[in-house]
Structure formats: C-alpha cells, structure tokens
C-alpha cells in the first residue's frame, strides 16, 4: 500500500461495502474447497465462525484503505493466527483467505475503482507477506503500569459502585512547580 497514493474516495469505499457479503461468500466457498477436513471437523459452527472471521478481515481492511495505515490489519492477522492455531485451524487457511479475497476484488472492481483495487491488492499482499514472515503474537502477560495515586479513589469507588467526580480547588500560576492535583474527590449522590 503506497502512502503517497491518494486516499480512496467515498464512492469506492461504498463499492467495497456493497461487495462485502459476496466477498465473504466467495472466500468461504474457496476455503471449504481448500480445507475440507477443517470444515468436516468443525461442521456448521466452524463455517459460521469462518464467515465471521472473513468479515473481520474486511472490517480491518477498510480503515487501512481509508488511511493507508496497514498496521492494525497486520496486528489483527497476528492475533487471528494465534487464536486459530490454538483451535487447530491451519495457518495456511488465513494465507489462502488473503489470496481468495484479492482474487474476488480483482475480478469485481471495475476500472473506475482501480485505486481501490490496487490498494486492496497491496494490503492483502502485505498481510500475506507478514503472515509468511511470522507476525509476533501479541503479548498479554505484561503487567499493567502502576495506577497513579490520584486514580486510586476513582478505582476504589468504581469497585464499590459509587459514582465520583473531581472538584478542582483553587488555582496556581502556570509556572508553578509540578505538584499533586489540587482538588478533592466527592461521591455523587
């Protein structure tokens, strides 16, 4: 995806949206042909889950097309491969879905949608390349940063189901030394 190319216009994005259901149906049928053993193992629920995942592919692709920022799409693919592999779904099925969606849109977008077709092909190829290189799985085991002291009354109150609001008290010169926020926390009754 070339960040120097013009952003996709709303008419082209509307065309992308119009083709969504057909794109999902096309890629789902192609996946069923390529991985019949997966569909035999997971049955109708697996088919529904695959269609839902293909919809998410398109959901993450759309903002990439709008902004030329492919990072969220790539991050989504990394997460998806991690989830699917934990369920015994082959990594190759996600790679295949990139090809199937690219083929679908290439055949369905006309000349007037050439920038969209080019950006779609580029985004899907970048997704596939990232998958082939091995996208690092997201890490969820890092501890959260410590809470700031002024957040503690809010957190404690939230756990107790109490609504709070911050009430500023007094003002100080803008060039004053850093200090704790002046104010008090009061329960909203």
JSON list of C-alpha atoms in Angstrom, two decimals:
[
{"chain": "A", "resi": 1, "resn": "UNK", "atom": "CA", "xyz": [0.00, 0.00, 0.00]},
{"chain": "A", "resi": 2, "resn": "UNK", "atom": "CA", "xyz": [1.55, 3.25, -1.11]},
{"chain": "A", "resi": 3, "resn": "UNK", "atom": "CA", "xyz": [1.07, 6.03, 1.42]},
{"chain": "A", "resi": 4, "resn": "UNK", "atom": "CA", "xyz": [1.80, 8.57, -1.34]},
{"chain": "A", "resi": 5, "resn": "UNK", "atom": "CA", "xyz": [-1.18, 7.47, -3.42]},
{"chain": "A", "resi": 6, "resn": "UNK", "atom": "CA", "xyz": [-4.40, 9.43, -2.96]},
{"chain": "A", "resi": 7, "resn": "UNK", "atom": "CA", "xyz": [-6.81, 8.25, -0.32]},
{"chain": "A", "resi": 8, "resn": "UNK", "atom": "CA", "xyz": [-9.74, 6.18, -1.53]},
{"chain": "A", "resi": 9, "resn": "UNK", "atom": "CA", "xyz": [-12.87, 8.22, -2.17]},
{"chain": "A", "resi": 10, "resn": "UNK", "atom": "CA", "xyz": [-16.23, 7.58, -0.53]},
{"chain": "A", "resi": 11, "resn": "UNK", "atom": "CA", "xyz": [-17.76, 6.17, -3.74]},
{"chain": "A", "resi": 12, "resn": "UNK", "atom": "CA", "xyz": [-15.06, 3.50, -3.96]},
{"chain": "A", "resi": 13, "resn": "UNK", "atom": "CA", "xyz": [-15.43, 2.69, -0.26]},
{"chain": "A", "resi": 14, "resn": "UNK", "atom": "CA", "xyz": [-19.18, 2.36, -0.76]},
{"chain": "A", "resi": 15, "resn": "UNK", "atom": "CA", "xyz": [-18.45, -0.14, -3.55]},
{"chain": "A", "resi": 16, "resn": "UNK", "atom": "CA", "xyz": [-16.17, -2.06, -1.18]},
{"chain": "A", "resi": 17, "resn": "UNK", "atom": "CA", "xyz": [-19.01, -2.14, 1.38]},
{"chain": "A", "resi": 18, "resn": "UNK", "atom": "CA", "xyz": [-21.53, -3.28, -1.27]},
{"chain": "A", "resi": 19, "resn": "UNK", "atom": "CA", "xyz": [-19.32, -6.23, -2.17]},
{"chain": "A", "resi": 20, "resn": "UNK", "atom": "CA", "xyz": [-18.77, -7.33, 1.44]},
{"chain": "A", "resi": 21, "resn": "UNK", "atom": "CA", "xyz": [-21.29, -10.21, 1.58]},
{"chain": "A", "resi": 22, "resn": "UNK", "atom": "CA", "xyz": [-20.27, -11.53, -1.85]},
{"chain": "A", "resi": 23, "resn": "UNK", "atom": "CA", "xyz": [-16.59, -11.33, -0.88]},
{"chain": "A", "resi": 24, "resn": "UNK", "atom": "CA", "xyz": [-17.24, -13.32, 2.29]},
{"chain": "A", "resi": 25, "resn": "UNK", "atom": "CA", "xyz": [-19.26, -15.94, 0.38]},
{"chain": "A", "resi": 26, "resn": "UNK", "atom": "CA", "xyz": [-16.53, -16.26, -2.28]},
{"chain": "A", "resi": 27, "resn": "UNK", "atom": "CA", "xyz": [-13.69, -16.64, 0.23]},
{"chain": "A", "resi": 28, "resn": "UNK", "atom": "CA", "xyz": [-15.73, -19.03, 2.38]},
{"chain": "A", "resi": 29, "resn": "UNK", "atom": "CA", "xyz": [-16.50, -21.31, -0.58]},
{"chain": "A", "resi": 30, "resn": "UNK", "atom": "CA", "xyz": [-12.83, -21.26, -1.61]},
{"chain": "A", "resi": 31, "resn": "UNK", "atom": "CA", "xyz": [-11.78, -22.10, 1.96]},
{"chain": "A", "resi": 32, "resn": "UNK", "atom": "CA", "xyz": [-14.22, -25.01, 2.11]},
{"chain": "A", "resi": 33, "resn": "UNK", "atom": "CA", "xyz": [-12.71, -26.40, -1.12]},
{"chain": "A", "resi": 34, "resn": "UNK", "atom": "CA", "xyz": [-9.14, -25.90, 0.10]},
{"chain": "A", "resi": 35, "resn": "UNK", "atom": "CA", "xyz": [-9.62, -27.22, 3.65]},
{"chain": "A", "resi": 36, "resn": "UNK", "atom": "CA", "xyz": [-12.49, -29.75, 3.63]},
{"chain": "A", "resi": 37, "resn": "UNK", "atom": "CA", "xyz": [-11.04, -31.59, 6.63]},
{"chain": "A", "resi": 38, "resn": "UNK", "atom": "CA", "xyz": [-11.32, -28.44, 8.78]},
{"chain": "A", "resi": 39, "resn": "UNK", "atom": "CA", "xyz": [-14.97, -27.97, 7.84]},
{"chain": "A", "resi": 40, "resn": "UNK", "atom": "CA", "xyz": [-15.68, -31.66, 8.40]},
{"chain": "A", "resi": 41, "resn": "UNK", "atom": "CA", "xyz": [-14.20, -31.38, 11.90]},
{"chain": "A", "resi": 42, "resn": "UNK", "atom": "CA", "xyz": [-15.92, -28.13, 12.91]},
{"chain": "A", "resi": 43, "resn": "UNK", "atom": "CA", "xyz": [-19.21, -28.52, 11.00]},
{"chain": "A", "resi": 44, "resn": "UNK", "atom": "CA", "xyz": [-21.74, -25.70, 10.55]},
{"chain": "A", "resi": 45, "resn": "UNK", "atom": "CA", "xyz": [-20.44, -23.74, 13.56]},
{"chain": "A", "resi": 46, "resn": "UNK", "atom": "CA", "xyz": [-16.96, -23.75, 12.02]},
{"chain": "A", "resi": 47, "resn": "UNK", "atom": "CA", "xyz": [-18.41, -22.46, 8.76]},
{"chain": "A", "resi": 48, "resn": "UNK", "atom": "CA", "xyz": [-20.19, -19.65, 10.63]},
{"chain": "A", "resi": 49, "resn": "UNK", "atom": "CA", "xyz": [-17.01, -18.79, 12.53]},
{"chain": "A", "resi": 50, "resn": "UNK", "atom": "CA", "xyz": [-15.01, -18.69, 9.29]},
{"chain": "A", "resi": 51, "resn": "UNK", "atom": "CA", "xyz": [-17.56, -16.34, 7.68]},
{"chain": "A", "resi": 52, "resn": "UNK", "atom": "CA", "xyz": [-17.38, -14.13, 10.76]},
{"chain": "A", "resi": 53, "resn": "UNK", "atom": "CA", "xyz": [-13.55, -14.08, 10.59]},
{"chain": "A", "resi": 54, "resn": "UNK", "atom": "CA", "xyz": [-13.66, -13.18, 6.90]},
{"chain": "A", "resi": 55, "resn": "UNK", "atom": "CA", "xyz": [-15.95, -10.29, 7.84]},
{"chain": "A", "resi": 56, "resn": "UNK", "atom": "CA", "xyz": [-13.36, -9.17, 10.38]},
{"chain": "A", "resi": 57, "resn": "UNK", "atom": "CA", "xyz": [-10.70, -9.29, 7.66]},
{"chain": "A", "resi": 58, "resn": "UNK", "atom": "CA", "xyz": [-12.79, -6.77, 5.74]},
{"chain": "A", "resi": 59, "resn": "UNK", "atom": "CA", "xyz": [-13.53, -4.74, 8.86]},
{"chain": "A", "resi": 60, "resn": "UNK", "atom": "CA", "xyz": [-9.81, -4.31, 9.48]},
{"chain": "A", "resi": 61, "resn": "UNK", "atom": "CA", "xyz": [-9.06, -3.75, 5.80]},
{"chain": "A", "resi": 62, "resn": "UNK", "atom": "CA", "xyz": [-11.49, -0.87, 5.40]},
{"chain": "A", "resi": 63, "resn": "UNK", "atom": "CA", "xyz": [-9.68, 1.61, 7.68]},
{"chain": "A", "resi": 64, "resn": "UNK", "atom": "CA", "xyz": [-6.38, 0.56, 6.11]},
{"chain": "A", "resi": 65, "resn": "UNK", "atom": "CA", "xyz": [-7.83, 1.55, 2.74]},
{"chain": "A", "resi": 66, "resn": "UNK", "atom": "CA", "xyz": [-9.14, 4.82, 4.15]},
{"chain": "A", "resi": 67, "resn": "UNK", "atom": "CA", "xyz": [-5.91, 5.88, 5.86]},
{"chain": "A", "resi": 68, "resn": "UNK", "atom": "CA", "xyz": [-3.12, 3.84, 4.23]},
{"chain": "A", "resi": 69, "resn": "UNK", "atom": "CA", "xyz": [-2.20, 2.61, 7.72]},
{"chain": "A", "resi": 70, "resn": "UNK", "atom": "CA", "xyz": [-1.93, -1.15, 7.48]},
{"chain": "A", "resi": 71, "resn": "UNK", "atom": "CA", "xyz": [-0.54, -1.72, 10.99]},
{"chain": "A", "resi": 72, "resn": "UNK", "atom": "CA", "xyz": [-3.92, -2.50, 12.64]},
{"chain": "A", "resi": 73, "resn": "UNK", "atom": "CA", "xyz": [-4.72, -5.01, 9.87]},
{"chain": "A", "resi": 74, "resn": "UNK", "atom": "CA", "xyz": [-1.36, -6.72, 10.35]},
{"chain": "A", "resi": 75, "resn": "UNK", "atom": "CA", "xyz": [-1.85, -6.75, 14.13]},
{"chain": "A", "resi": 76, "resn": "UNK", "atom": "CA", "xyz": [-5.28, -8.30, 13.67]},
{"chain": "A", "resi": 77, "resn": "UNK", "atom": "CA", "xyz": [-3.81, -11.03, 11.46]},
{"chain": "A", "resi": 78, "resn": "UNK", "atom": "CA", "xyz": [-1.19, -11.82, 14.12]},
{"chain": "A", "resi": 79, "resn": "UNK", "atom": "CA", "xyz": [-3.88, -12.13, 16.75]},
{"chain": "A", "resi": 80, "resn": "UNK", "atom": "CA", "xyz": [-6.14, -14.20, 14.47]},
{"chain": "A", "resi": 81, "resn": "UNK", "atom": "CA", "xyz": [-3.42, -16.72, 13.61]},
{"chain": "A", "resi": 82, "resn": "UNK", "atom": "CA", "xyz": [-2.68, -17.14, 17.31]},
{"chain": "A", "resi": 83, "resn": "UNK", "atom": "CA", "xyz": [-6.36, -17.79, 18.11]},
{"chain": "A", "resi": 84, "resn": "UNK", "atom": "CA", "xyz": [-6.95, -20.11, 15.15]},
{"chain": "A", "resi": 85, "resn": "UNK", "atom": "CA", "xyz": [-3.79, -22.13, 15.77]},
{"chain": "A", "resi": 86, "resn": "UNK", "atom": "CA", "xyz": [-4.91, -22.69, 19.37]},
{"chain": "A", "resi": 87, "resn": "UNK", "atom": "CA", "xyz": [-8.06, -24.26, 17.89]},
{"chain": "A", "resi": 88, "resn": "UNK", "atom": "CA", "xyz": [-6.22, -26.44, 15.40]},
{"chain": "A", "resi": 89, "resn": "UNK", "atom": "CA", "xyz": [-7.07, -24.37, 12.31]},
{"chain": "A", "resi": 90, "resn": "UNK", "atom": "CA", "xyz": [-4.16, -24.36, 9.85]},
{"chain": "A", "resi": 91, "resn": "UNK", "atom": "CA", "xyz": [-2.15, -21.17, 9.39]},
{"chain": "A", "resi": 92, "resn": "UNK", "atom": "CA", "xyz": [-2.41, -21.77, 5.65]},
{"chain": "A", "resi": 93, "resn": "UNK", "atom": "CA", "xyz": [-6.14, -21.07, 5.79]},
{"chain": "A", "resi": 94, "resn": "UNK", "atom": "CA", "xyz": [-5.51, -17.42, 6.66]},
{"chain": "A", "resi": 95, "resn": "UNK", "atom": "CA", "xyz": [-2.90, -17.15, 3.90]},
{"chain": "A", "resi": 96, "resn": "UNK", "atom": "CA", "xyz": [-5.42, -18.66, 1.49]},
{"chain": "A", "resi": 97, "resn": "UNK", "atom": "CA", "xyz": [-8.08, -16.17, 2.56]},
{"chain": "A", "resi": 98, "resn": "UNK", "atom": "CA", "xyz": [-5.79, -13.28, 1.60]},
{"chain": "A", "resi": 99, "resn": "UNK", "atom": "CA", "xyz": [-5.44, -14.76, -1.91]},
{"chain": "A", "resi": 100, "resn": "UNK", "atom": "CA", "xyz": [-9.16, -15.51, -2.19]},
{"chain": "A", "resi": 101, "resn": "UNK", "atom": "CA", "xyz": [-10.21, -12.01, -1.20]},
{"chain": "A", "resi": 102, "resn": "UNK", "atom": "CA", "xyz": [-7.64, -10.47, -3.56]},
{"chain": "A", "resi": 103, "resn": "UNK", "atom": "CA", "xyz": [-8.92, -12.60, -6.45]},
{"chain": "A", "resi": 104, "resn": "UNK", "atom": "CA", "xyz": [-12.53, -11.72, -5.66]},
{"chain": "A", "resi": 105, "resn": "UNK", "atom": "CA", "xyz": [-11.98, -7.97, -5.56]},
{"chain": "A", "resi": 106, "resn": "UNK", "atom": "CA", "xyz": [-9.70, -8.02, -8.60]},
{"chain": "A", "resi": 107, "resn": "UNK", "atom": "CA", "xyz": [-12.49, -9.61, -10.60]},
{"chain": "A", "resi": 108, "resn": "UNK", "atom": "CA", "xyz": [-15.32, -7.46, -9.24]},
{"chain": "A", "resi": 109, "resn": "UNK", "atom": "CA", "xyz": [-13.93, -3.95, -9.09]},
{"chain": "A", "resi": 110, "resn": "UNK", "atom": "CA", "xyz": [-14.15, -2.12, -12.38]},
{"chain": "A", "resi": 111, "resn": "UNK", "atom": "CA", "xyz": [-11.79, 0.36, -13.99]},
{"chain": "A", "resi": 112, "resn": "UNK", "atom": "CA", "xyz": [-13.43, 3.24, -12.10]},
{"chain": "A", "resi": 113, "resn": "UNK", "atom": "CA", "xyz": [-12.37, 1.53, -8.85]},
{"chain": "A", "resi": 114, "resn": "UNK", "atom": "CA", "xyz": [-8.76, 0.92, -9.93]},
{"chain": "A", "resi": 115, "resn": "UNK", "atom": "CA", "xyz": [-7.19, 2.82, -6.97]},
{"chain": "A", "resi": 116, "resn": "UNK", "atom": "CA", "xyz": [-9.30, 0.77, -4.57]},
{"chain": "A", "resi": 117, "resn": "UNK", "atom": "CA", "xyz": [-8.40, -2.49, -6.35]},
{"chain": "A", "resi": 118, "resn": "UNK", "atom": "CA", "xyz": [-4.71, -1.58, -6.25]},
{"chain": "A", "resi": 119, "resn": "UNK", "atom": "CA", "xyz": [-4.79, -0.64, -2.57]},
{"chain": "A", "resi": 120, "resn": "UNK", "atom": "CA", "xyz": [-6.76, -3.77, -1.69]},
{"chain": "A", "resi": 121, "resn": "UNK", "atom": "CA", "xyz": [-4.32, -6.00, -3.56]},
{"chain": "A", "resi": 122, "resn": "UNK", "atom": "CA", "xyz": [-1.41, -4.24, -1.88]},
{"chain": "A", "resi": 123, "resn": "UNK", "atom": "CA", "xyz": [-2.92, -4.51, 1.62]},
{"chain": "A", "resi": 124, "resn": "UNK", "atom": "CA", "xyz": [-3.79, -8.19, 1.20]},
{"chain": "A", "resi": 125, "resn": "UNK", "atom": "CA", "xyz": [-0.34, -8.96, -0.22]},
{"chain": "A", "resi": 126, "resn": "UNK", "atom": "CA", "xyz": [1.27, -7.12, 2.72]},
{"chain": "A", "resi": 127, "resn": "UNK", "atom": "CA", "xyz": [-0.89, -9.12, 5.13]},
{"chain": "A", "resi": 128, "resn": "UNK", "atom": "CA", "xyz": [0.09, -12.37, 3.48]},
{"chain": "A", "resi": 129, "resn": "UNK", "atom": "CA", "xyz": [3.78, -11.41, 3.45]},
{"chain": "A", "resi": 130, "resn": "UNK", "atom": "CA", "xyz": [3.63, -10.53, 7.15]},
{"chain": "A", "resi": 131, "resn": "UNK", "atom": "CA", "xyz": [1.99, -13.87, 7.90]},
{"chain": "A", "resi": 132, "resn": "UNK", "atom": "CA", "xyz": [4.66, -15.71, 5.92]},
{"chain": "A", "resi": 133, "resn": "UNK", "atom": "CA", "xyz": [7.42, -13.87, 7.79]},
{"chain": "A", "resi": 134, "resn": "UNK", "atom": "CA", "xyz": [5.74, -14.67, 11.08]},
{"chain": "A", "resi": 135, "resn": "UNK", "atom": "CA", "xyz": [3.92, -11.90, 12.87]},
{"chain": "A", "resi": 136, "resn": "UNK", "atom": "CA", "xyz": [4.85, -11.89, 16.54]},
{"chain": "A", "resi": 137, "resn": "UNK", "atom": "CA", "xyz": [1.86, -12.90, 18.59]},
{"chain": "A", "resi": 138, "resn": "UNK", "atom": "CA", "xyz": [0.52, -10.15, 20.82]},
{"chain": "A", "resi": 139, "resn": "UNK", "atom": "CA", "xyz": [1.77, -10.44, 24.38]},
{"chain": "A", "resi": 140, "resn": "UNK", "atom": "CA", "xyz": [-0.86, -10.12, 27.06]},
{"chain": "A", "resi": 141, "resn": "UNK", "atom": "CA", "xyz": [1.24, -11.23, 30.01]},
{"chain": "A", "resi": 142, "resn": "UNK", "atom": "CA", "xyz": [2.98, -7.91, 30.68]},
{"chain": "A", "resi": 143, "resn": "UNK", "atom": "CA", "xyz": [1.90, -6.27, 33.89]},
{"chain": "A", "resi": 144, "resn": "UNK", "atom": "CA", "xyz": [-0.11, -3.10, 33.60]},
{"chain": "A", "resi": 145, "resn": "UNK", "atom": "CA", "xyz": [1.64, 0.12, 34.57]},
{"chain": "A", "resi": 146, "resn": "UNK", "atom": "CA", "xyz": [1.03, 1.14, 38.16]},
{"chain": "A", "resi": 147, "resn": "UNK", "atom": "CA", "xyz": [-2.02, 3.29, 38.77]},
{"chain": "A", "resi": 148, "resn": "UNK", "atom": "CA", "xyz": [-1.43, 6.93, 39.55]},
{"chain": "A", "resi": 149, "resn": "UNK", "atom": "CA", "xyz": [-2.23, 7.96, 43.10]},
{"chain": "A", "resi": 150, "resn": "UNK", "atom": "CA", "xyz": [-4.98, 10.35, 42.02]},
{"chain": "A", "resi": 151, "resn": "UNK", "atom": "CA", "xyz": [-6.73, 7.49, 40.21]},
{"chain": "A", "resi": 152, "resn": "UNK", "atom": "CA", "xyz": [-6.98, 5.33, 43.32]},
{"chain": "A", "resi": 153, "resn": "UNK", "atom": "CA", "xyz": [-10.13, 6.93, 44.82]},
{"chain": "A", "resi": 154, "resn": "UNK", "atom": "CA", "xyz": [-11.90, 6.53, 41.47]},
{"chain": "A", "resi": 155, "resn": "UNK", "atom": "CA", "xyz": [-10.84, 2.91, 41.10]},
{"chain": "A", "resi": 156, "resn": "UNK", "atom": "CA", "xyz": [-11.84, 2.07, 44.65]},
{"chain": "A", "resi": 157, "resn": "UNK", "atom": "CA", "xyz": [-15.20, 3.80, 44.26]},
{"chain": "A", "resi": 158, "resn": "UNK", "atom": "CA", "xyz": [-15.85, 2.09, 40.92]},
{"chain": "A", "resi": 159, "resn": "UNK", "atom": "CA", "xyz": [-15.31, -1.29, 42.56]},
{"chain": "A", "resi": 160, "resn": "UNK", "atom": "CA", "xyz": [-17.90, -0.29, 45.17]},
{"chain": "A", "resi": 161, "resn": "UNK", "atom": "CA", "xyz": [-20.34, 1.01, 42.54]},
{"chain": "A", "resi": 162, "resn": "UNK", "atom": "CA", "xyz": [-20.08, 4.65, 43.65]},
{"chain": "A", "resi": 163, "resn": "UNK", "atom": "CA", "xyz": [-20.03, 7.41, 41.01]},
{"chain": "A", "resi": 164, "resn": "UNK", "atom": "CA", "xyz": [-17.39, 10.07, 41.70]},
{"chain": "A", "resi": 165, "resn": "UNK", "atom": "CA", "xyz": [-16.49, 13.43, 40.25]},
{"chain": "A", "resi": 166, "resn": "UNK", "atom": "CA", "xyz": [-13.40, 15.59, 40.62]},
{"chain": "A", "resi": 167, "resn": "UNK", "atom": "CA", "xyz": [-13.90, 19.05, 42.08]},
{"chain": "A", "resi": 168, "resn": "UNK", "atom": "CA", "xyz": [-10.96, 21.44, 41.48]},
{"chain": "A", "resi": 169, "resn": "UNK", "atom": "CA", "xyz": [-9.97, 23.66, 44.38]},
{"chain": "A", "resi": 170, "resn": "UNK", "atom": "CA", "xyz": [-8.13, 26.95, 43.84]},
{"chain": "A", "resi": 171, "resn": "UNK", "atom": "CA", "xyz": [-5.67, 27.81, 41.08]},
{"chain": "A", "resi": 172, "resn": "UNK", "atom": "CA", "xyz": [-1.92, 28.29, 40.91]},
{"chain": "A", "resi": 173, "resn": "UNK", "atom": "CA", "xyz": [0.38, 30.07, 38.49]},
{"chain": "A", "resi": 174, "resn": "UNK", "atom": "CA", "xyz": [1.12, 28.17, 35.29]},
{"chain": "A", "resi": 175, "resn": "UNK", "atom": "CA", "xyz": [4.85, 28.24, 36.03]},
{"chain": "A", "resi": 176, "resn": "UNK", "atom": "CA", "xyz": [4.46, 26.62, 39.46]},
{"chain": "A", "resi": 177, "resn": "UNK", "atom": "CA", "xyz": [6.43, 23.52, 40.35]},
{"chain": "A", "resi": 178, "resn": "UNK", "atom": "CA", "xyz": [4.83, 20.18, 39.49]},
{"chain": "A", "resi": 179, "resn": "UNK", "atom": "CA", "xyz": [2.53, 19.13, 42.27]},
{"chain": "A", "resi": 180, "resn": "UNK", "atom": "CA", "xyz": [-0.27, 16.82, 43.09]},
{"chain": "A", "resi": 181, "resn": "UNK", "atom": "CA", "xyz": [-3.57, 17.94, 41.55]},
{"chain": "A", "resi": 182, "resn": "UNK", "atom": "CA", "xyz": [-5.42, 20.39, 43.72]},
{"chain": "A", "resi": 183, "resn": "UNK", "atom": "CA", "xyz": [-8.86, 19.06, 44.33]},
{"chain": "A", "resi": 184, "resn": "UNK", "atom": "CA", "xyz": [-10.90, 16.58, 46.17]},
{"chain": "A", "resi": 185, "resn": "UNK", "atom": "CA", "xyz": [-12.91, 13.60, 45.17]},
{"chain": "A", "resi": 186, "resn": "UNK", "atom": "CA", "xyz": [-16.54, 13.59, 46.19]},
{"chain": "A", "resi": 187, "resn": "UNK", "atom": "CA", "xyz": [-19.21, 10.98, 45.86]},
{"chain": "A", "resi": 188, "resn": "UNK", "atom": "CA", "xyz": [-22.04, 11.93, 43.53]},
{"chain": "A", "resi": 189, "resn": "UNK", "atom": "CA", "xyz": [-25.29, 11.19, 45.26]}
]
